[in-house]
PDB file of C-alpha atoms and ligand atoms in Angstrom:
ATOM      1  CA  UNK A   1       0.030  -0.291   0.115  1.00  0.00           C
ATOM      2  CA  UNK A   2       1.354   3.303  -1.039  1.00  0.00           C
ATOM      3  CA  UNK A   3       1.720   5.710   2.188  1.00  0.00           C
ATOM      4  CA  UNK A   4       1.280   9.238   1.155  1.00  0.00           C
ATOM      5  CA  UNK A   5       3.155  10.838   4.749  1.00  0.00           C
ATOM      6  CA  UNK A   6       6.640   9.717   6.191  1.00  0.00           C
ATOM      7  CA  UNK A   7       6.623   6.143   7.337  1.00  0.00           C
ATOM      8  CA  UNK A   8       8.995   7.097   9.721  1.00  0.00           C
ATOM      9  CA  UNK A   9       6.510   9.085  11.556  1.00  0.00           C
ATOM     10  CA  UNK A  10       4.476   6.729  11.776  1.00  0.00           C
ATOM     11  CA  UNK A  11       6.798   4.585  13.549  1.00  0.00           C
ATOM     12  CA  UNK A  12       8.501   6.344  15.687  1.00  0.00           C
ATOM     13  CA  UNK A  13       4.969   7.729  16.493  1.00  0.00           C
ATOM     14  CA  UNK A  14       3.626   4.175  17.119  1.00  0.00           C
ATOM     15  CA  UNK A  15       7.199   3.637  18.971  1.00  0.00           C
ATOM     16  CA  UNK A  16       6.210   6.655  21.897  1.00  0.00           C
ATOM     17  CA  UNK A  17       3.130   4.662  22.320  1.00  0.00           C
ATOM     18  CA  UNK A  18       4.408   1.058  22.081  1.00  0.00           C
ATOM     19  CA  UNK A  19       6.724   2.557  25.229  1.00  0.00           C
ATOM     20  CA  UNK A  20       4.840   4.355  27.023  1.00  0.00           C
ATOM     21  CA  UNK A  21       2.484   1.711  27.565  1.00  0.00           C
ATOM     22  CA  UNK A  22       5.299  -0.315  28.343  1.00  0.00           C
ATOM     23  CA  UNK A  23       4.338  -2.940  25.479  1.00  0.00           C
ATOM     24  CA  UNK A  24       7.759  -4.254  25.238  1.00  0.00           C
ATOM     25  CA  UNK A  25       6.736  -6.058  28.643  1.00  0.00           C
ATOM     26  CA  UNK A  26       5.806  -9.438  27.244  1.00  0.00           C
ATOM     27  CA  UNK A  27      10.254  -9.598  25.153  1.00  0.00           C
ATOM     28  CA  UNK A  28      12.025  -8.825  27.353  1.00  0.00           C
ATOM     29  CA  UNK A  29      14.738 -11.561  27.322  1.00  0.00           C
ATOM     30  CA  UNK A  30      18.489 -12.541  27.193  1.00  0.00           C
ATOM     31  CA  UNK A  31      21.170 -12.091  23.939  1.00  0.00           C
ATOM     32  CA  UNK A  32      22.085 -15.733  24.713  1.00  0.00           C
ATOM     33  CA  UNK A  33      19.391 -17.813  22.770  1.00  0.00           C
ATOM     34  CA  UNK A  34      16.919 -20.367  24.822  1.00  0.00           C
ATOM     35  CA  UNK A  35      16.939 -22.573  22.073  1.00  0.00           C
ATOM     36  CA  UNK A  36      20.925 -22.211  20.911  1.00  0.00           C
ATOM     37  CA  UNK A  37      20.105 -22.109  17.218  1.00  0.00           C
ATOM     38  CA  UNK A  38      20.413 -20.088  13.851  1.00  0.00           C
ATOM     39  CA  UNK A  39      18.532 -19.900  11.360  1.00  0.00           C
ATOM     40  CA  UNK A  40      18.531 -18.064   8.013  1.00  0.00           C
ATOM     41  CA  UNK A  41      15.901 -17.279   5.539  1.00  0.00           C
ATOM     42  CA  UNK A  42      14.411 -14.994   3.111  1.00  0.00           C
ATOM     43  CA  UNK A  43      13.691 -11.358   3.223  1.00  0.00           C
ATOM     44  CA  UNK A  44       9.766 -12.535   1.877  1.00  0.00           C
ATOM     45  CA  UNK A  45       7.634 -10.199   3.740  1.00  0.00           C
ATOM     46  CA  UNK A  46       4.964 -13.343   3.797  1.00  0.00           C
ATOM     47  CA  UNK A  47       7.399 -14.916   6.180  1.00  0.00           C
ATOM     48  CA  UNK A  48       8.061 -12.080   8.372  1.00  0.00           C
ATOM     49  CA  UNK A  49       5.794 -13.842  11.242  1.00  0.00           C
ATOM     50  CA  UNK A  50       3.847 -16.379   9.639  1.00  0.00           C
ATOM     51  CA  UNK A  51       8.327 -18.194   9.801  1.00  0.00           C
ATOM     52  CA  UNK A  52       9.013 -17.997  14.462  1.00  0.00           C
ATOM     53  CA  UNK A  53       4.752 -18.593  14.745  1.00  0.00           C
ATOM     54  CA  UNK A  54       5.018 -21.722  11.804  1.00  0.00           C
ATOM     55  CA  UNK A  55       8.102 -23.347  14.626  1.00  0.00           C
ATOM     56  CA  UNK A  56       7.756 -22.137  17.127  1.00  0.00           C
ATOM     57  CA  UNK A  57      10.263 -19.608  17.510  1.00  0.00           C
ATOM     58  CA  UNK A  58       9.631 -16.151  20.274  1.00  0.00           C
ATOM     59  CA  UNK A  59      11.211 -13.294  21.035  1.00  0.00           C
ATOM     60  CA  UNK A  60      15.176 -15.128  22.258  1.00  0.00           C
ATOM     61  CA  UNK A  61      14.772 -18.766  20.985  1.00  0.00           C
ATOM     62  CA  UNK A  62      16.686 -18.074  17.756  1.00  0.00           C
ATOM     63  CA  UNK A  63      19.077 -15.661  15.855  1.00  0.00           C
ATOM     64  CA  UNK A  64      17.673 -15.060  12.646  1.00  0.00           C
ATOM     65  CA  UNK A  65      19.504 -13.621   9.833  1.00  0.00           C
ATOM     66  CA  UNK A  66      18.094 -12.757   6.591  1.00  0.00           C
ATOM     67  CA  UNK A  67      18.426 -11.874   3.194  1.00  0.00           C
ATOM     68  CA  UNK A  68      17.479 -12.352  -0.334  1.00  0.00           C
ATOM     69  CA  UNK A  69      16.562 -16.109  -0.869  1.00  0.00           C
ATOM     70  CA  UNK A  70      18.480 -17.300   2.124  1.00  0.00           C
ATOM     71  CA  UNK A  71      21.324 -18.115   0.156  1.00  0.00           C
ATOM     72  CA  UNK A  72      25.236 -17.695   1.453  1.00  0.00           C
ATOM     73  CA  UNK A  73      26.922 -16.309  -1.542  1.00  0.00           C
ATOM     74  CA  UNK A  74      29.962 -15.797  -0.346  1.00  0.00           C
ATOM     75  CA  UNK A  75      32.780 -17.759   2.125  1.00  0.00           C
ATOM     76  CA  UNK A  76      33.489 -14.824   4.222  1.00  0.00           C
ATOM     77  CA  UNK A  77      30.964 -12.918   3.876  1.00  0.00           C
ATOM     78  CA  UNK A  78      27.923 -10.807   6.829  1.00  0.00           C
ATOM     79  CA  UNK A  79      25.944 -14.490   6.522  1.00  0.00           C
ATOM     80  CA  UNK A  80      28.862 -16.445   7.448  1.00  0.00           C
ATOM     81  CA  UNK A  81      30.128 -13.220  10.118  1.00  0.00           C
ATOM     82  CA  UNK A  82      26.732 -13.714  11.388  1.00  0.00           C
ATOM     83  CA  UNK A  83      27.037 -17.171  11.896  1.00  0.00           C
ATOM     84  CA  UNK A  84      30.451 -17.272  12.970  1.00  0.00           C
ATOM     85  CA  UNK A  85      29.194 -14.696  16.117  1.00  0.00           C
ATOM     86  CA  UNK A  86      26.033 -17.307  16.921  1.00  0.00           C
ATOM     87  CA  UNK A  87      28.297 -20.238  17.861  1.00  0.00           C
ATOM     88  CA  UNK A  88      31.188 -18.674  18.989  1.00  0.00           C
ATOM     89  CA  UNK A  89      29.839 -16.217  20.870  1.00  0.00           C
ATOM     90  CA  UNK A  90      26.519 -16.877  21.715  1.00  0.00           C
ATOM     91  CA  UNK A  91      26.497 -20.598  22.099  1.00  0.00           C
ATOM     92  CA  UNK A  92      24.435 -22.446  19.327  1.00  0.00           C
ATOM     93  CA  UNK A  93      23.713 -25.531  17.923  1.00  0.00           C
ATOM     94  CA  UNK A  94      21.970 -25.817  15.686  1.00  0.00           C
ATOM     95  CA  UNK A  95      21.826 -24.058  12.031  1.00  0.00           C
ATOM     96  CA  UNK A  96      18.390 -24.313  10.344  1.00  0.00           C
ATOM     97  CA  UNK A  97      18.330 -22.481   6.923  1.00  0.00           C
ATOM     98  CA  UNK A  98      14.378 -21.824   6.296  1.00  0.00           C
ATOM     99  CA  UNK A  99      14.465 -21.530   2.364  1.00  0.00           C
ATOM    100  CA  UNK A 100      10.619 -21.301   0.451  1.00  0.00           C
ATOM    101  CA  UNK A 101       8.402 -22.055  -2.085  1.00  0.00           C
ATOM    102  CA  UNK A 102       7.863 -19.146  -4.855  1.00  0.00           C
ATOM    103  CA  UNK A 103      10.874 -16.935  -3.445  1.00  0.00           C
ATOM    104  CA  UNK A 104      11.553 -13.974  -5.644  1.00  0.00           C
ATOM    105  CA  UNK A 105      14.718 -15.119  -5.660  1.00  0.00           C
ATOM    106  CA  UNK A 106      14.291 -18.235  -7.965  1.00  0.00           C
ATOM    107  CA  UNK A 107      13.783 -17.249 -11.351  1.00  0.00           C
ATOM    108  CA  UNK A 108      15.485 -13.996 -11.083  1.00  0.00           C
ATOM    109  CA  UNK A 109      15.566 -12.623 -13.579  1.00  0.00           C
ATOM    110  CA  UNK A 110      19.200 -10.307 -13.638  1.00  0.00           C
ATOM    111  CA  UNK A 111      18.633  -8.226 -16.869  1.00  0.00           C
ATOM    112  CA  UNK A 112      16.226  -7.017 -16.013  1.00  0.00           C
ATOM    113  CA  UNK A 113      16.711  -5.854 -13.423  1.00  0.00           C
ATOM    114  CA  UNK A 114      19.973  -4.367 -14.161  1.00  0.00           C
ATOM    115  CA  UNK A 115      17.610  -2.306 -17.364  1.00  0.00           C
ATOM    116  CA  UNK A 116      15.217  -1.337 -14.065  1.00  0.00           C
ATOM    117  CA  UNK A 117      18.357   0.855 -12.817  1.00  0.00           C
ATOM    118  CA  UNK A 118      19.240   2.139 -16.374  1.00  0.00           C
ATOM    119  CA  UNK A 119      15.823   3.069 -16.172  1.00  0.00           C
ATOM    120  CA  UNK A 120      16.120   4.587 -12.380  1.00  0.00           C
ATOM    121  CA  UNK A 121      19.167   5.885 -13.795  1.00  0.00           C
ATOM    122  CA  UNK A 122      22.053   5.245 -13.201  1.00  0.00           C
ATOM    123  CA  UNK A 123      24.395   5.432 -15.928  1.00  0.00           C
ATOM    124  CA  UNK A 124      25.535   1.337 -18.583  1.00  0.00           C
ATOM    125  CA  UNK A 125      29.182   3.134 -17.942  1.00  0.00           C
ATOM    126  CA  UNK A 126      28.556   2.522 -14.216  1.00  0.00           C
ATOM    127  CA  UNK A 127      28.054  -1.527 -14.508  1.00  0.00           C
ATOM    128  CA  UNK A 128      30.711  -1.761 -17.218  1.00  0.00           C
ATOM    129  CA  UNK A 129      33.337   0.110 -14.888  1.00  0.00           C
ATOM    130  CA  UNK A 130      32.424  -2.955 -12.418  1.00  0.00           C
ATOM    131  CA  UNK A 131      32.090  -5.341 -14.577  1.00  0.00           C
ATOM    132  CA  UNK A 132      36.131  -4.352 -15.999  1.00  0.00           C
ATOM    133  CA  UNK A 133      37.037  -4.086 -11.818  1.00  0.00           C
ATOM    134  CA  UNK A 134      36.009  -7.168 -11.441  1.00  0.00           C
ATOM    135  CA  UNK A 135      32.124  -7.431 -10.723  1.00  0.00           C
ATOM    136  CA  UNK A 136      29.837  -8.526 -13.084  1.00  0.00           C
ATOM    137  CA  UNK A 137      26.042  -7.471 -11.798  1.00  0.00           C
ATOM    138  CA  UNK A 138      24.021  -9.619 -13.334  1.00  0.00           C
ATOM    139  CA  UNK A 139      25.943 -12.999 -12.660  1.00  0.00           C
ATOM    140  CA  UNK A 140      26.410 -10.837  -8.422  1.00  0.00           C
ATOM    141  CA  UNK A 141      22.065 -10.786  -8.631  1.00  0.00           C
ATOM    142  CA  UNK A 142      21.432 -13.361  -9.976  1.00  0.00           C
ATOM    143  CA  UNK A 143      19.284 -15.820  -8.477  1.00  0.00           C
ATOM    144  CA  UNK A 144      18.502 -19.506  -8.752  1.00  0.00           C
ATOM    145  CA  UNK A 145      16.900 -21.536 -10.672  1.00  0.00           C
ATOM    146  CA  UNK A 146      15.914 -24.343  -8.115  1.00  0.00           C
ATOM    147  CA  UNK A 147      15.147 -23.592  -3.923  1.00  0.00           C
ATOM    148  CA  UNK A 148      15.847 -26.874  -3.254  1.00  0.00           C
ATOM    149  CA  UNK A 149      18.954 -26.562  -4.584  1.00  0.00           C
ATOM    150  CA  UNK A 150      20.561 -23.438  -3.737  1.00  0.00           C
ATOM    151  CA  UNK A 151      19.097 -24.455  -0.265  1.00  0.00           C
ATOM    152  CA  UNK A 152      21.119 -27.752  -0.262  1.00  0.00           C
ATOM    153  CA  UNK A 153      24.221 -25.313  -1.079  1.00  0.00           C
ATOM    154  CA  UNK A 154      23.808 -23.223   0.924  1.00  0.00           C
ATOM    155  CA  UNK A 155      23.707 -25.966   4.105  1.00  0.00           C
ATOM    156  CA  UNK A 156      26.930 -27.309   1.921  1.00  0.00           C
ATOM    157  CA  UNK A 157      29.163 -23.960   2.302  1.00  0.00           C
ATOM    158  CA  UNK A 158      28.030 -24.134   5.453  1.00  0.00           C
ATOM    159  CA  UNK A 159      29.359 -27.675   6.705  1.00  0.00           C
ATOM    160  CA  UNK A 160      32.221 -27.412   4.971  1.00  0.00           C
ATOM    161  CA  UNK A 161      33.157 -23.984   6.195  1.00  0.00           C
ATOM    162  CA  UNK A 162      36.686 -24.295   7.646  1.00  0.00           C
ATOM    163  CA  UNK A 163      35.783 -22.226  10.558  1.00  0.00           C
ATOM    164  CA  UNK A 164      32.988 -23.962  11.335  1.00  0.00           C
ATOM    165  CA  UNK A 165      33.278 -26.522  14.074  1.00  0.00           C
ATOM    166  CA  UNK A 166      32.540 -29.716  13.217  1.00  0.00           C
ATOM    167  CA  UNK A 167      29.638 -30.778  15.936  1.00  0.00           C
ATOM    168  CA  UNK A 168      27.161 -28.282  14.496  1.00  0.00           C
ATOM    169  CA  UNK A 169      24.453 -29.696  13.385  1.00  0.00           C
ATOM    170  CA  UNK A 170      23.825 -27.891  10.311  1.00  0.00           C
ATOM    171  CA  UNK A 171      20.071 -28.847   8.519  1.00  0.00           C
ATOM    172  CA  UNK A 172      17.950 -27.219   5.278  1.00  0.00           C
ATOM    173  CA  UNK A 173      13.572 -26.876   4.767  1.00  0.00           C
ATOM    174  CA  UNK A 174      11.565 -25.453   2.636  1.00  0.00           C
ATOM    175  CA  UNK A 175       9.220 -23.683   3.526  1.00  0.00           C
ATOM    176  CA  UNK A 176       5.583 -22.997   2.231  1.00  0.00           C
ATOM    177  CA  UNK A 177       4.916 -19.035   2.454  1.00  0.00           C
ATOM    178  CA  UNK A 178       0.461 -20.303   2.831  1.00  0.00           C
ATOM    179  CA  UNK A 179       0.615 -22.421   5.516  1.00  0.00           C
ATOM    180  CA  UNK A 180       4.329 -22.625   6.912  1.00  0.00           C
ATOM    181  CA  UNK A 181       4.042 -25.920   6.493  1.00  0.00           C
ATOM    182  CA  UNK A 182       8.171 -27.281   6.541  1.00  0.00           C
ATOM    183  CA  UNK A 183       9.934 -30.369   4.256  1.00  0.00           C
ATOM    184  CA  UNK A 184      13.060 -31.229   5.250  1.00  0.00           C
ATOM    185  CA  UNK A 185      15.969 -30.726   2.808  1.00  0.00           C
ATOM    186  CA  UNK A 186      18.469 -31.766   4.558  1.00  0.00           C
ATOM    187  CA  UNK A 187      18.812 -33.234   8.329  1.00  0.00           C
ATOM    188  CA  UNK A 188      21.417 -32.451  10.115  1.00  0.00           C
ATOM    189  CA  UNK A 189      21.346 -34.770  12.983  1.00  0.00           C
ATOM    190  CA  UNK A 190      21.631 -38.000  11.123  1.00  0.00           C
TER     191      UNK A 190
HETATM  192 ZN1   ZN B   1      12.481 -15.451  -0.281  1.00  0.00          ZN
END
């Protein structure tokens, strides 16, 4: 829905009331995840509330990391960095990659996306300068063909990472973004 006023103002107004009414009291917890759990999931808006409800995750239960597609893009990028901090600093024992059906990153057409950039004022020469500097923007933005395969790949890259200890259980599941139903892709317990 389009919003005419300032979204930030709207949020700040609500926030003042939230704090005033002590609505936060229901959410007080600690920074160590109660269930010793890390969840890597997608930023899809359908999962915002559905995922924790469908997995019985309450405030304080898990570290939740999100990006577009629940993918580990780089072995030394921010996703692995966050997982490592969760393991060593916050005593996480299980990592669950939660992909989902109908993900916006499956079959994402990066050609179309780059065209949209150009329409929004990004000059063609920026794209080509980056390309010559070794950054293929289209490749970088490219999603995946199969969500199941992408989940398996993310699980593998976490599992085989040289800085992730072998006693950590790495699982992969796929969620129905409508019902919240989970299907197991990789069971790290076995
Ligand atoms: Zn998604």
